Coordinates of C-alpha atoms and ligand atoms in Angstrom, one line a residue:
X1 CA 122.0 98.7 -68.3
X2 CA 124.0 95.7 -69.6
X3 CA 127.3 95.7 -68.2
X4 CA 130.3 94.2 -70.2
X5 CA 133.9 93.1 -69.3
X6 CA 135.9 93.0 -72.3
X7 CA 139.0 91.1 -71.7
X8 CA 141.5 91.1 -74.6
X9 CA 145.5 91.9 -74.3
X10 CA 145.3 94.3 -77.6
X11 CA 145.2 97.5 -76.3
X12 CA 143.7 99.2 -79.6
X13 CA 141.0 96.7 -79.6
X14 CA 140.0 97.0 -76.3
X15 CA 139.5 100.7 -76.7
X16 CA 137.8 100.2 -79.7
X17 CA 135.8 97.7 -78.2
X18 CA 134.8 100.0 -75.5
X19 CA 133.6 102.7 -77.5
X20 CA 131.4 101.0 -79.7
X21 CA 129.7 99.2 -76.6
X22 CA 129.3 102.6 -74.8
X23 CA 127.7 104.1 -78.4
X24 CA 125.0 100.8 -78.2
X25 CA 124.3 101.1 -74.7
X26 CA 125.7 99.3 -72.8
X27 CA 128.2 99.8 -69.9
X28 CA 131.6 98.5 -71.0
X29 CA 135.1 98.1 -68.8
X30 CA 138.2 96.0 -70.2
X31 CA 141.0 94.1 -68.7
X32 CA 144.1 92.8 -70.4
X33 CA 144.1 89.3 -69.4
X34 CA 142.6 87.4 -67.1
X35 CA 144.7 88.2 -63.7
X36 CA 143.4 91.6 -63.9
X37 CA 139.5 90.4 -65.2
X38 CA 139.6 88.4 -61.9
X39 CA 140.3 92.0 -60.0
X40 CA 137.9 93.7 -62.1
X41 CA 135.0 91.2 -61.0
X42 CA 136.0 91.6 -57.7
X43 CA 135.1 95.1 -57.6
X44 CA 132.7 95.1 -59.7
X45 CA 129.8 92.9 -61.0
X46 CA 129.1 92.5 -64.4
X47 CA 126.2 90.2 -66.6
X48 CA 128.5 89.7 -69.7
X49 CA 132.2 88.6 -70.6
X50 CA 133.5 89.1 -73.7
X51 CA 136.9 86.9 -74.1
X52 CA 139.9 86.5 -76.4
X53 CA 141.4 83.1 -75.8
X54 CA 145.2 83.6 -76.7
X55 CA 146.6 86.1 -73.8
X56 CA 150.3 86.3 -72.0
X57 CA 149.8 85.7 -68.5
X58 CA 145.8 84.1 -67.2
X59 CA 144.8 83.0 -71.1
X60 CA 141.2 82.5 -71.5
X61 CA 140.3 79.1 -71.0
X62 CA 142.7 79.0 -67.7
X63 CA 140.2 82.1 -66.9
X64 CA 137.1 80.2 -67.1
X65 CA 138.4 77.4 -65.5
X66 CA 138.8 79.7 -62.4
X67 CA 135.6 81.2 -63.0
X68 CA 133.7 78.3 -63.0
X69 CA 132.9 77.0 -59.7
X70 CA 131.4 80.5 -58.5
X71 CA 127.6 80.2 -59.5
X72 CA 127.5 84.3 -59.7
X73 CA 130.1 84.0 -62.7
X74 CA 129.2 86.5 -66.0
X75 CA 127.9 84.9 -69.0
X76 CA 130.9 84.5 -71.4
X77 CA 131.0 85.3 -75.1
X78 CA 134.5 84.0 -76.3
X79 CA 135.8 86.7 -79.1
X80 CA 139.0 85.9 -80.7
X81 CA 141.5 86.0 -84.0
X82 CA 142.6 82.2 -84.0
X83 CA 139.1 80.6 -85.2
X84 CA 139.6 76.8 -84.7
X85 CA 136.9 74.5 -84.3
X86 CA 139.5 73.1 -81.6
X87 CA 139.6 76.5 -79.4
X88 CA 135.9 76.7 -79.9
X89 CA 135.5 73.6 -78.7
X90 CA 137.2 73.8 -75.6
X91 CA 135.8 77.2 -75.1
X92 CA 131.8 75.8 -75.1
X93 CA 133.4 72.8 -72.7
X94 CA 134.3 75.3 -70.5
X95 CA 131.0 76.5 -70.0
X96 CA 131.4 79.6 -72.9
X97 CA 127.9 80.6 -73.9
X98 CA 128.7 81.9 -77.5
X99 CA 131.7 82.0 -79.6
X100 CA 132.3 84.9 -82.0
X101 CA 135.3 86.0 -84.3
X102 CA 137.5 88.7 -85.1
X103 CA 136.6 90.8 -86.9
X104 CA 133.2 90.8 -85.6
X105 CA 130.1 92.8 -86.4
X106 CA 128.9 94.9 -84.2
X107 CA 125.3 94.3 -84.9
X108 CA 126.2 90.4 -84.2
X109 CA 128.4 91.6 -81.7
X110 CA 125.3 93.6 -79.7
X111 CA 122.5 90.6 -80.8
X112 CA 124.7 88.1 -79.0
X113 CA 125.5 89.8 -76.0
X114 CA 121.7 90.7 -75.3
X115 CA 121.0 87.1 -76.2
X116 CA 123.9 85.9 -73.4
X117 CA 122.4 88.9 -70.9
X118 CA 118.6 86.8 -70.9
X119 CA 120.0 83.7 -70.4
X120 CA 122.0 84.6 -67.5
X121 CA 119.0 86.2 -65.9
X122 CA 117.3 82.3 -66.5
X123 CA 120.4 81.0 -65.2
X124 CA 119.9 83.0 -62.0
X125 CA 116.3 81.8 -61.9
X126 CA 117.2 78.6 -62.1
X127 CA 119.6 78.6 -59.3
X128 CA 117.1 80.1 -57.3
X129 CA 114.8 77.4 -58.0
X130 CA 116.9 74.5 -57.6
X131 CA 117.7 76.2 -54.5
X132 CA 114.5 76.4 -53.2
X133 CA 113.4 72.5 -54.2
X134 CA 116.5 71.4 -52.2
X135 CA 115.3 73.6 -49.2
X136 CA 112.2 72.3 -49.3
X137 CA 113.5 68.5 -49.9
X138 CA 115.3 69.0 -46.4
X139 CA 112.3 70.2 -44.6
X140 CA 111.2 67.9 -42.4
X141 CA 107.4 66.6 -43.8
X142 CA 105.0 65.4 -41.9
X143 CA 103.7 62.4 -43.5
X144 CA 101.3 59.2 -43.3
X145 CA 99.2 57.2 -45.0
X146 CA 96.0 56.8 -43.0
X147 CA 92.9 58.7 -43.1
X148 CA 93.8 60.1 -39.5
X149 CA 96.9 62.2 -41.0
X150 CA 95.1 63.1 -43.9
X151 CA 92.2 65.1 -41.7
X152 CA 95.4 66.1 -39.8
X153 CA 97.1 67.8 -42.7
X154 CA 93.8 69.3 -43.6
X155 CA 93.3 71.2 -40.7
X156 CA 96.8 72.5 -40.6
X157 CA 96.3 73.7 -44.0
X158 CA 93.0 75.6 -42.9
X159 CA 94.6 76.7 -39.8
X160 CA 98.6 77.6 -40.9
X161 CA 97.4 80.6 -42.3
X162 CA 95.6 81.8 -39.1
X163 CA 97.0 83.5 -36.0
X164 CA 94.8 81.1 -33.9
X165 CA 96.6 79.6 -31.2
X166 CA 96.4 75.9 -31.7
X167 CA 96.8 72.9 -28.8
X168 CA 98.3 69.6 -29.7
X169 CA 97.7 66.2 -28.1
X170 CA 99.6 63.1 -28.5
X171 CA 101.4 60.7 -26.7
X172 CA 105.4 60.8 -26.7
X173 CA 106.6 60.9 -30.1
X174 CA 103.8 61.0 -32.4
X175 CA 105.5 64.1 -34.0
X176 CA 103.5 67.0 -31.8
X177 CA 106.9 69.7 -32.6
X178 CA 107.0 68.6 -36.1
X179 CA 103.2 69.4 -36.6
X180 CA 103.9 72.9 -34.1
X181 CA 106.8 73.3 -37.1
X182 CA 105.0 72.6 -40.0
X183 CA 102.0 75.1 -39.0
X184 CA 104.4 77.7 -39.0
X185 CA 106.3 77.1 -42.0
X186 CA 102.6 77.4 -44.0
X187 CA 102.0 80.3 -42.1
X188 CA 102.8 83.9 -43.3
X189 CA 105.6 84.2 -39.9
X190 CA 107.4 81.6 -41.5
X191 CA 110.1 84.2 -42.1
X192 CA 110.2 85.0 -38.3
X193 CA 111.2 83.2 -35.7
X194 CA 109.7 79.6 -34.5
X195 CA 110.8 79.3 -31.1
X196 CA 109.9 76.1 -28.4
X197 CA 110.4 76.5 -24.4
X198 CA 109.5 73.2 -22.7
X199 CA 107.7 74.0 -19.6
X200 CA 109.1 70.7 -17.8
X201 CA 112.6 71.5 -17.8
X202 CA 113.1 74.9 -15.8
X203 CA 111.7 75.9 -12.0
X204 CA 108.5 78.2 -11.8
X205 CA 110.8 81.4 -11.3
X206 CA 113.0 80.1 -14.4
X207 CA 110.4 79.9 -16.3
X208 CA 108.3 83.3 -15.5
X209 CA 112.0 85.2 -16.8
X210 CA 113.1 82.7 -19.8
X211 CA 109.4 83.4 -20.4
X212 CA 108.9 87.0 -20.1
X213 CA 112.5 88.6 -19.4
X214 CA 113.6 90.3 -16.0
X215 CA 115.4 93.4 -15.6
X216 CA 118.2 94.1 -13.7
X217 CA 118.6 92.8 -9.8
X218 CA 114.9 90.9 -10.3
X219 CA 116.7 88.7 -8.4
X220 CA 120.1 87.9 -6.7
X221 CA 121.7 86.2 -9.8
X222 CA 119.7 89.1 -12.1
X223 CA 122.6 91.1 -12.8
X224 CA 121.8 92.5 -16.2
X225 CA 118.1 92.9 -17.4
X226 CA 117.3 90.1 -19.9
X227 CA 114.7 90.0 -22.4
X228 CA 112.4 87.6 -22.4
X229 CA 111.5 84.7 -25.3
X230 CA 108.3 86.5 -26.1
X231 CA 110.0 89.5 -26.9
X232 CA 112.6 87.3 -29.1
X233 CA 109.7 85.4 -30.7
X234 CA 107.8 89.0 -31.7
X235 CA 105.8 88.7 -34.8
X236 CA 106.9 84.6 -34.9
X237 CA 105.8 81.6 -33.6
X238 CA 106.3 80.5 -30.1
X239 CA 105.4 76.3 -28.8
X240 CA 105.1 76.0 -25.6
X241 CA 106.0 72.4 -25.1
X242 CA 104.4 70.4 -22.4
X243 CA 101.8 72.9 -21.3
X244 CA 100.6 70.6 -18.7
X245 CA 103.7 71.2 -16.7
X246 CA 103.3 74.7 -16.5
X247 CA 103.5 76.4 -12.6
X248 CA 100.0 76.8 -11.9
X249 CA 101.3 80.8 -10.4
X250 CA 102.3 81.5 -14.2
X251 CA 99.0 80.3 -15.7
X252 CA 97.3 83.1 -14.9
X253 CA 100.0 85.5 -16.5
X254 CA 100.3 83.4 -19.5
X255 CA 96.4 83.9 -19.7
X256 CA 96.6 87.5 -19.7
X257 CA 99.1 87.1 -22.3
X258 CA 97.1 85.3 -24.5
X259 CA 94.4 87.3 -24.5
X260 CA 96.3 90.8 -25.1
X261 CA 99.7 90.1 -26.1
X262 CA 100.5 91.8 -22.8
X263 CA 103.3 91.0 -20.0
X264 CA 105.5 92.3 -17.3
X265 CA 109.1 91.3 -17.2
X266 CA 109.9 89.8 -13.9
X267 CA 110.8 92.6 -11.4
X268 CA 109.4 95.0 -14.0
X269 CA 106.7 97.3 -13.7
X270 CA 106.0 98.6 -17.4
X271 CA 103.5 96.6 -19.5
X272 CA 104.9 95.2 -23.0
X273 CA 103.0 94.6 -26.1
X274 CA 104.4 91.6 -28.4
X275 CA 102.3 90.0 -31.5
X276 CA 103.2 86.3 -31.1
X277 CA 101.1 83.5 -32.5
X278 CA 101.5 80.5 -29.8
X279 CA 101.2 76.9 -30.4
X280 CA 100.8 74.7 -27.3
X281 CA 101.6 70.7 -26.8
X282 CA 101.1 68.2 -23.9
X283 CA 101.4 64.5 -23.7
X284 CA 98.8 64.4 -21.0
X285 CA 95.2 64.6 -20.3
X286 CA 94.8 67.8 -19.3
X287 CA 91.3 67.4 -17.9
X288 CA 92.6 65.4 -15.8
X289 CA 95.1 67.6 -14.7
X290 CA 92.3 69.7 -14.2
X291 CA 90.4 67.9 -12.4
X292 CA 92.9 67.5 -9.8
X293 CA 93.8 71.4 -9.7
X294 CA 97.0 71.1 -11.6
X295 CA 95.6 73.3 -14.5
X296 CA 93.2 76.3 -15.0
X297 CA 89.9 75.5 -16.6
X298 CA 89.9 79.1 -18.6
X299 CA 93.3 79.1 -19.9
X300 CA 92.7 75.4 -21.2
X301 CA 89.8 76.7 -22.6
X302 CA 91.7 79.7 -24.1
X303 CA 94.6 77.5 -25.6
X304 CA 92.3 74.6 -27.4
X305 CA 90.8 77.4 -30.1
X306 CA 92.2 74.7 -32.5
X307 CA 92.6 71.4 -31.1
X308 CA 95.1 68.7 -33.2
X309 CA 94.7 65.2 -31.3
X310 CA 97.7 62.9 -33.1
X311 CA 96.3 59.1 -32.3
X312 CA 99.5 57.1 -31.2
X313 CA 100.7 54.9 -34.0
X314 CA 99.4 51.3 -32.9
X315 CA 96.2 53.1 -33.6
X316 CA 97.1 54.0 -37.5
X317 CA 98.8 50.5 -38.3
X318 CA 98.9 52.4 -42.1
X319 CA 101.1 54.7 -41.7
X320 CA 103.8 52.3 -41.2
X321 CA 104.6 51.4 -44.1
X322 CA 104.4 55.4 -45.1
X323 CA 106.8 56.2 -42.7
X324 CA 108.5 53.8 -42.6
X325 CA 109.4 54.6 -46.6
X326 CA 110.1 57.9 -45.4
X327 CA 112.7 57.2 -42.7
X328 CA 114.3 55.1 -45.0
X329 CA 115.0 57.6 -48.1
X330 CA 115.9 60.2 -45.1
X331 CA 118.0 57.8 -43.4
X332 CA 119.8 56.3 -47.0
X333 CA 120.1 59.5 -48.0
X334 CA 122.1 61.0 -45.0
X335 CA 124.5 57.7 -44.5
X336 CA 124.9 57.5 -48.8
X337 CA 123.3 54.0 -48.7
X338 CA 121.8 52.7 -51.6
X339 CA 119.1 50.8 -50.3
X340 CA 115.8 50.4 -52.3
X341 CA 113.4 49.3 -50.0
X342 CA 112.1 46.3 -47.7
X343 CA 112.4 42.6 -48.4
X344 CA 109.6 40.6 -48.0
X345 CA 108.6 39.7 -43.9
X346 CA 110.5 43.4 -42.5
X347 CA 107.6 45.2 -43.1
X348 CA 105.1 42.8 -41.6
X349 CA 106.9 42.7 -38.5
X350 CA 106.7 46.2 -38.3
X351 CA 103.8 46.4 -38.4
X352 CA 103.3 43.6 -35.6
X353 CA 105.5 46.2 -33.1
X354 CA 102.8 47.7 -30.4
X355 CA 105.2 50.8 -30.8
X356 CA 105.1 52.5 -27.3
X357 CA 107.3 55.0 -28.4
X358 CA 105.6 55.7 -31.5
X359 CA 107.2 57.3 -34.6
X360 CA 110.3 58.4 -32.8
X361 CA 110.9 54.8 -31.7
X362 CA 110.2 53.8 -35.4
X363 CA 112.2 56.3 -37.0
X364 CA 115.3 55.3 -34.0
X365 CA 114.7 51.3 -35.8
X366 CA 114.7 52.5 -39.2
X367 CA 118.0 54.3 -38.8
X368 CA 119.6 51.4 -37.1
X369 CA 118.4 49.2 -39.8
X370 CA 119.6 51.4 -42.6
X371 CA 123.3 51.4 -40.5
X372 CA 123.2 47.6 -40.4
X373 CA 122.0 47.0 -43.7
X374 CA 124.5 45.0 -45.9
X375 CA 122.0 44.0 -48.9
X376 CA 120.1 46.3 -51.4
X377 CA 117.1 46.3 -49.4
X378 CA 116.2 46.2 -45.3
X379 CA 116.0 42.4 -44.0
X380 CA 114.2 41.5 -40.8
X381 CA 117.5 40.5 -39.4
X382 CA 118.0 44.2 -39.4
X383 CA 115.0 45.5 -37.8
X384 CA 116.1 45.2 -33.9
X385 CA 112.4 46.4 -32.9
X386 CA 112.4 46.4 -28.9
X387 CA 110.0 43.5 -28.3
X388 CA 107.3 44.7 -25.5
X389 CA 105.3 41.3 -24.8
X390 CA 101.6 41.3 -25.0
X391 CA 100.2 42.0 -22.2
X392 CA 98.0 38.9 -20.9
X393 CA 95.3 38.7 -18.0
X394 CA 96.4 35.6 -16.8
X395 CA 94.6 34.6 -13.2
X396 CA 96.8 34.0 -10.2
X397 CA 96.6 30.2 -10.8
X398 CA 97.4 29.9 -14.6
X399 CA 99.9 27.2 -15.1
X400 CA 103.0 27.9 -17.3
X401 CA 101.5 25.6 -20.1
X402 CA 98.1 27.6 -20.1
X403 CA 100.1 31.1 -20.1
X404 CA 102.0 30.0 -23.4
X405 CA 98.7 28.5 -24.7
X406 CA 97.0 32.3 -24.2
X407 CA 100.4 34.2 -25.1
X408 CA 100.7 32.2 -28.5
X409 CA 97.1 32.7 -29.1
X410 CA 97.7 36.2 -28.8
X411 CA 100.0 36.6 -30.7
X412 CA 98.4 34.5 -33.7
X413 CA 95.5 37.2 -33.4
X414 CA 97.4 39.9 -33.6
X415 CA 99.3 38.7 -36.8
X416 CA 95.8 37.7 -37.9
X417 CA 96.6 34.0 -38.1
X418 CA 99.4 34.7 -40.1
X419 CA 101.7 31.6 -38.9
X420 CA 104.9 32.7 -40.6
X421 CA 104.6 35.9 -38.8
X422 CA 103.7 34.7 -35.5
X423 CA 106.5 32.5 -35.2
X424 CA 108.7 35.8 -36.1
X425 CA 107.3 37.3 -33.2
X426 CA 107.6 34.5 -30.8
X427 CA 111.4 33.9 -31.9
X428 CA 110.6 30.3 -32.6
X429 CA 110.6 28.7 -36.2
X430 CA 107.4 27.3 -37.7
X431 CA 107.9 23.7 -36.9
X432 CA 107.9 24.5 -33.4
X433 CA 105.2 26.7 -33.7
X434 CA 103.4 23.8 -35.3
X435 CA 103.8 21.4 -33.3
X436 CA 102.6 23.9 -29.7
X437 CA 99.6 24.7 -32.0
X438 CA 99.0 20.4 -32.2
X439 CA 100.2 20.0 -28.7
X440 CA 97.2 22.6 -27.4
X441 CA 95.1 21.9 -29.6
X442 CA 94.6 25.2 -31.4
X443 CA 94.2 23.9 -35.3
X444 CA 91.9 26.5 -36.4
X445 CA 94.4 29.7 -37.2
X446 CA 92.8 32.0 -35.1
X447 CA 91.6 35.4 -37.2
X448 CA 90.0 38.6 -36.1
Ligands
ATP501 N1 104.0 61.9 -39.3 C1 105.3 62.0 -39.3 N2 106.0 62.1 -40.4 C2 107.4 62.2 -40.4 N3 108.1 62.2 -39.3 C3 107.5 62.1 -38.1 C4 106.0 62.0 -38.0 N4 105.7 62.0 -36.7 C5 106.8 62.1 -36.0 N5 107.9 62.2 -36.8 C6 109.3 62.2 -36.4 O1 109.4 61.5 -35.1 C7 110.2 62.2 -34.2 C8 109.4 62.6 -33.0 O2 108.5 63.7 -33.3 P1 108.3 64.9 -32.3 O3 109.5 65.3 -31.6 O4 107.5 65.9 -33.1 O5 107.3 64.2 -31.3 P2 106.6 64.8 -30.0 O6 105.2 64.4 -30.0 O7 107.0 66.2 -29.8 O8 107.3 63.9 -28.8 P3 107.6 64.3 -27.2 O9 106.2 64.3 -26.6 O10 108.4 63.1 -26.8 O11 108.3 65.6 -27.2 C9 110.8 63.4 -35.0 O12 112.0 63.1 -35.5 C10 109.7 63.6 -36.1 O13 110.3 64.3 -37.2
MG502 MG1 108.1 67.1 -28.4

């Protein structure tokens, strides 16, 4: 039922009003002026407002004013004696949907209010909507460029869906929690918990109760029984970062937990059941680790159903730019710069950066740069990328000349005899480059 607020400080016409409403269906109430509307809606919630404008006390534009900044506000229908295309104006500035007036007939009456109750219902979608796109605009993405994130994002698409556990690989920073995070936003837990424990930080009994919970006098400092995070994760997503740190003693329970959903709380003796989809990541190479009896062959074997091997980002030179882009709209953005992109030379050089700590490092540079950036778009001067040298096998008897010789010619290969860039590298300018090119005699620009 369509319920209507008639506001109107002429007692006979309210009643009137009122009964007619009622008699078409509808579910009417009425207030005298807009004070006591203002109560009315606080009570109650209604689709449609029907408004006189002239009113002692709260008149009707003064109401809509108020009304205005609350997104849940009825649709209004303005309804009054004093007709001017001045009133009618401000009324539709103020965000009135229709304008009717007195006398009105009721068949109008009735057509315009079920006109004003569907587009409050689009309204309402709308919101939503909007809503939703700005939730999803503040999601972190997981983005690139190169063929290598593309197969990534593949697979996680495949495997979101799943409950398979899943094991990610990838040096520091190459974005291991943000791909954990992103599976379980495309999965169908998404509206339950995603929940991370890193196994490096906490001791082996730490670890067993943040784990798996202990009850009460477990231990000395147990003084209250404590669930565990797998009970807190239940029907959600649980990463358990740095896997390769885990206490050998616990692998064997976190095995049995994989394979049943079972567990014990520490100093407990009943077996719990919990439905928890987990997502494991370690920076290492856990075969190694294995190999020297730091990890269990099965439960590696049981963790890597779905294996997601992120290459480090000197190995994916393409995404840079990508990201790069990215980190730069985030960054602009959140500081309310208006910077449009990079000038000419700041990309190249990032793209010269070995990047050791991969995309964290890069998106740490980009956000300085976007702090430090004065212009309309990101200079070189304001990339401070942490310069780690090249690393050169120089023999125990190189001469100082002969390491410079190598180290330029290094560097010249790795901006692909690109001398403009090179000398950005080196921190010299291109005469001087010039000349140490003449002075050892490397004329040919040397190119992969
Ligand atoms: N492909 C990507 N697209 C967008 N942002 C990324 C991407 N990869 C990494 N990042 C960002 O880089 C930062 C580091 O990522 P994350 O914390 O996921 O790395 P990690 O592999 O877990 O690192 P660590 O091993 O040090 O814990 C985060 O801010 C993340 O959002
Ligand atoms: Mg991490």
């Amino acid at each position: 039922m369509i319920r209507v607020l008639a506001v109107d400080d002429e007692e006979p016409f309210r009643r009137l009003l009122k009964k007619e409403l009622a008699r078409k269906g509808f579910y009417a109430e009425a207030a005298p002026d807009g004070g006591a509307a203002i109560q009315r809606l606080k009570d109650e919630s209604f689709d449609v407002i029907l408004l006189d404008i002239v009113m002692p006390g709260t008149d009707g534009i003064s109401l809509m004013k108020k009304l205005k900044a609350d997104p849940a506000t009825p649709v209004i229908i303005v309804l009054t004696g004093k007709a001017t295309i001045e009133t009618a104006v401000e009324a539709m500035k103020h965000g009135a949907y229709d304008y009717l007036t007195k006398p009105y007939k009721l068949d109008e009456l009735v057509i315009v209010i079920n006109r004003a109750y569907e587009y409050g219902k689009l309204r309402v979608k709308k919101e939503q909507f909007e809503q939703e796109l700005l939730r999803k605009e503040s999601e972190p993405e997981f983005v690139g460029g190169s063929g290598k994130i593309a197969h990534i994002l593949a697979l996680i698409r495949k495997i979101a869906p799943t409950d398979s556990t899943v094991f990610i690989q990838g040096e520091s920073g190459t974005g291991k929690e943000l791909v954990a995070n992103t599976i379980w936003r495309r999965s169908g837990r998404s509206s339950l918990p995603f929940i991370a424990l890193n196994c490096a930080t906490l001791s082996e009994n730490l670890i067993e109760s943040e784990l798996f919970g202990h009850e009460k006098g477990a231990f000395t400092s147990a003084y209250q029984a404590k669930y565990g995070i797998v009970e807190v994760a239940d029907k959600g997503t649980l990463f358990l970062d740095e896997i390769g740190e885990m206490p050998l003693g616990l692998q064997a329970k976190l095995l049995r937990f994989l394979d049943s959903g079972e567990f014990r709380r520490v100093g407990g003796n009943k077996t719990l059941t919990v439905d928890v989809r987990v997502i494991a990541a370690t920076n290492k190479d856990l075969t190694e680790v294995i190999r020297a009896g730091g990890f269990r062959q099965d439960l590696y074997y049981r963790l890597n159903v779905i294996n997601i091997a992120i290459p480090p980002l000197r190995e994916r030179k393409e995404d840079i730019p990508v990201l790069a882009s990215h980190f730069l709209k985030k960054y602009s953005r959140k500081l309310a710069k208006d910077i449009s992109g990079f000038a000419p030379g700041a990309l190249d050089s990032l793209k010269l950066s070995p990047w050791p700590g991969n995309v964290r490092e890069l998106e740490n540079v980009i956000e300085r740069a976007v702090i430090l950036c004065e212009a309309g778009k990101i200079g070189p001067e304001d990339l401070s990328i942490p310069f780690t040298p090249v690393v050169l096998e120089a023999s125990g008897n190189s001469t100082l000349e002969e390491i410079e010789r190598d180290y330029i010619l290094k560097v010249l290969q790795e901006s692909n005899g690109n001398q403009s860039k090179a000398s950005q590298v080196l921190g010299i300018d291109r005469k001087t480059l010039y000349l140490k090119l003449k002075k050892y005699g490397i004329d040919e620009p040397a190119k992969r």
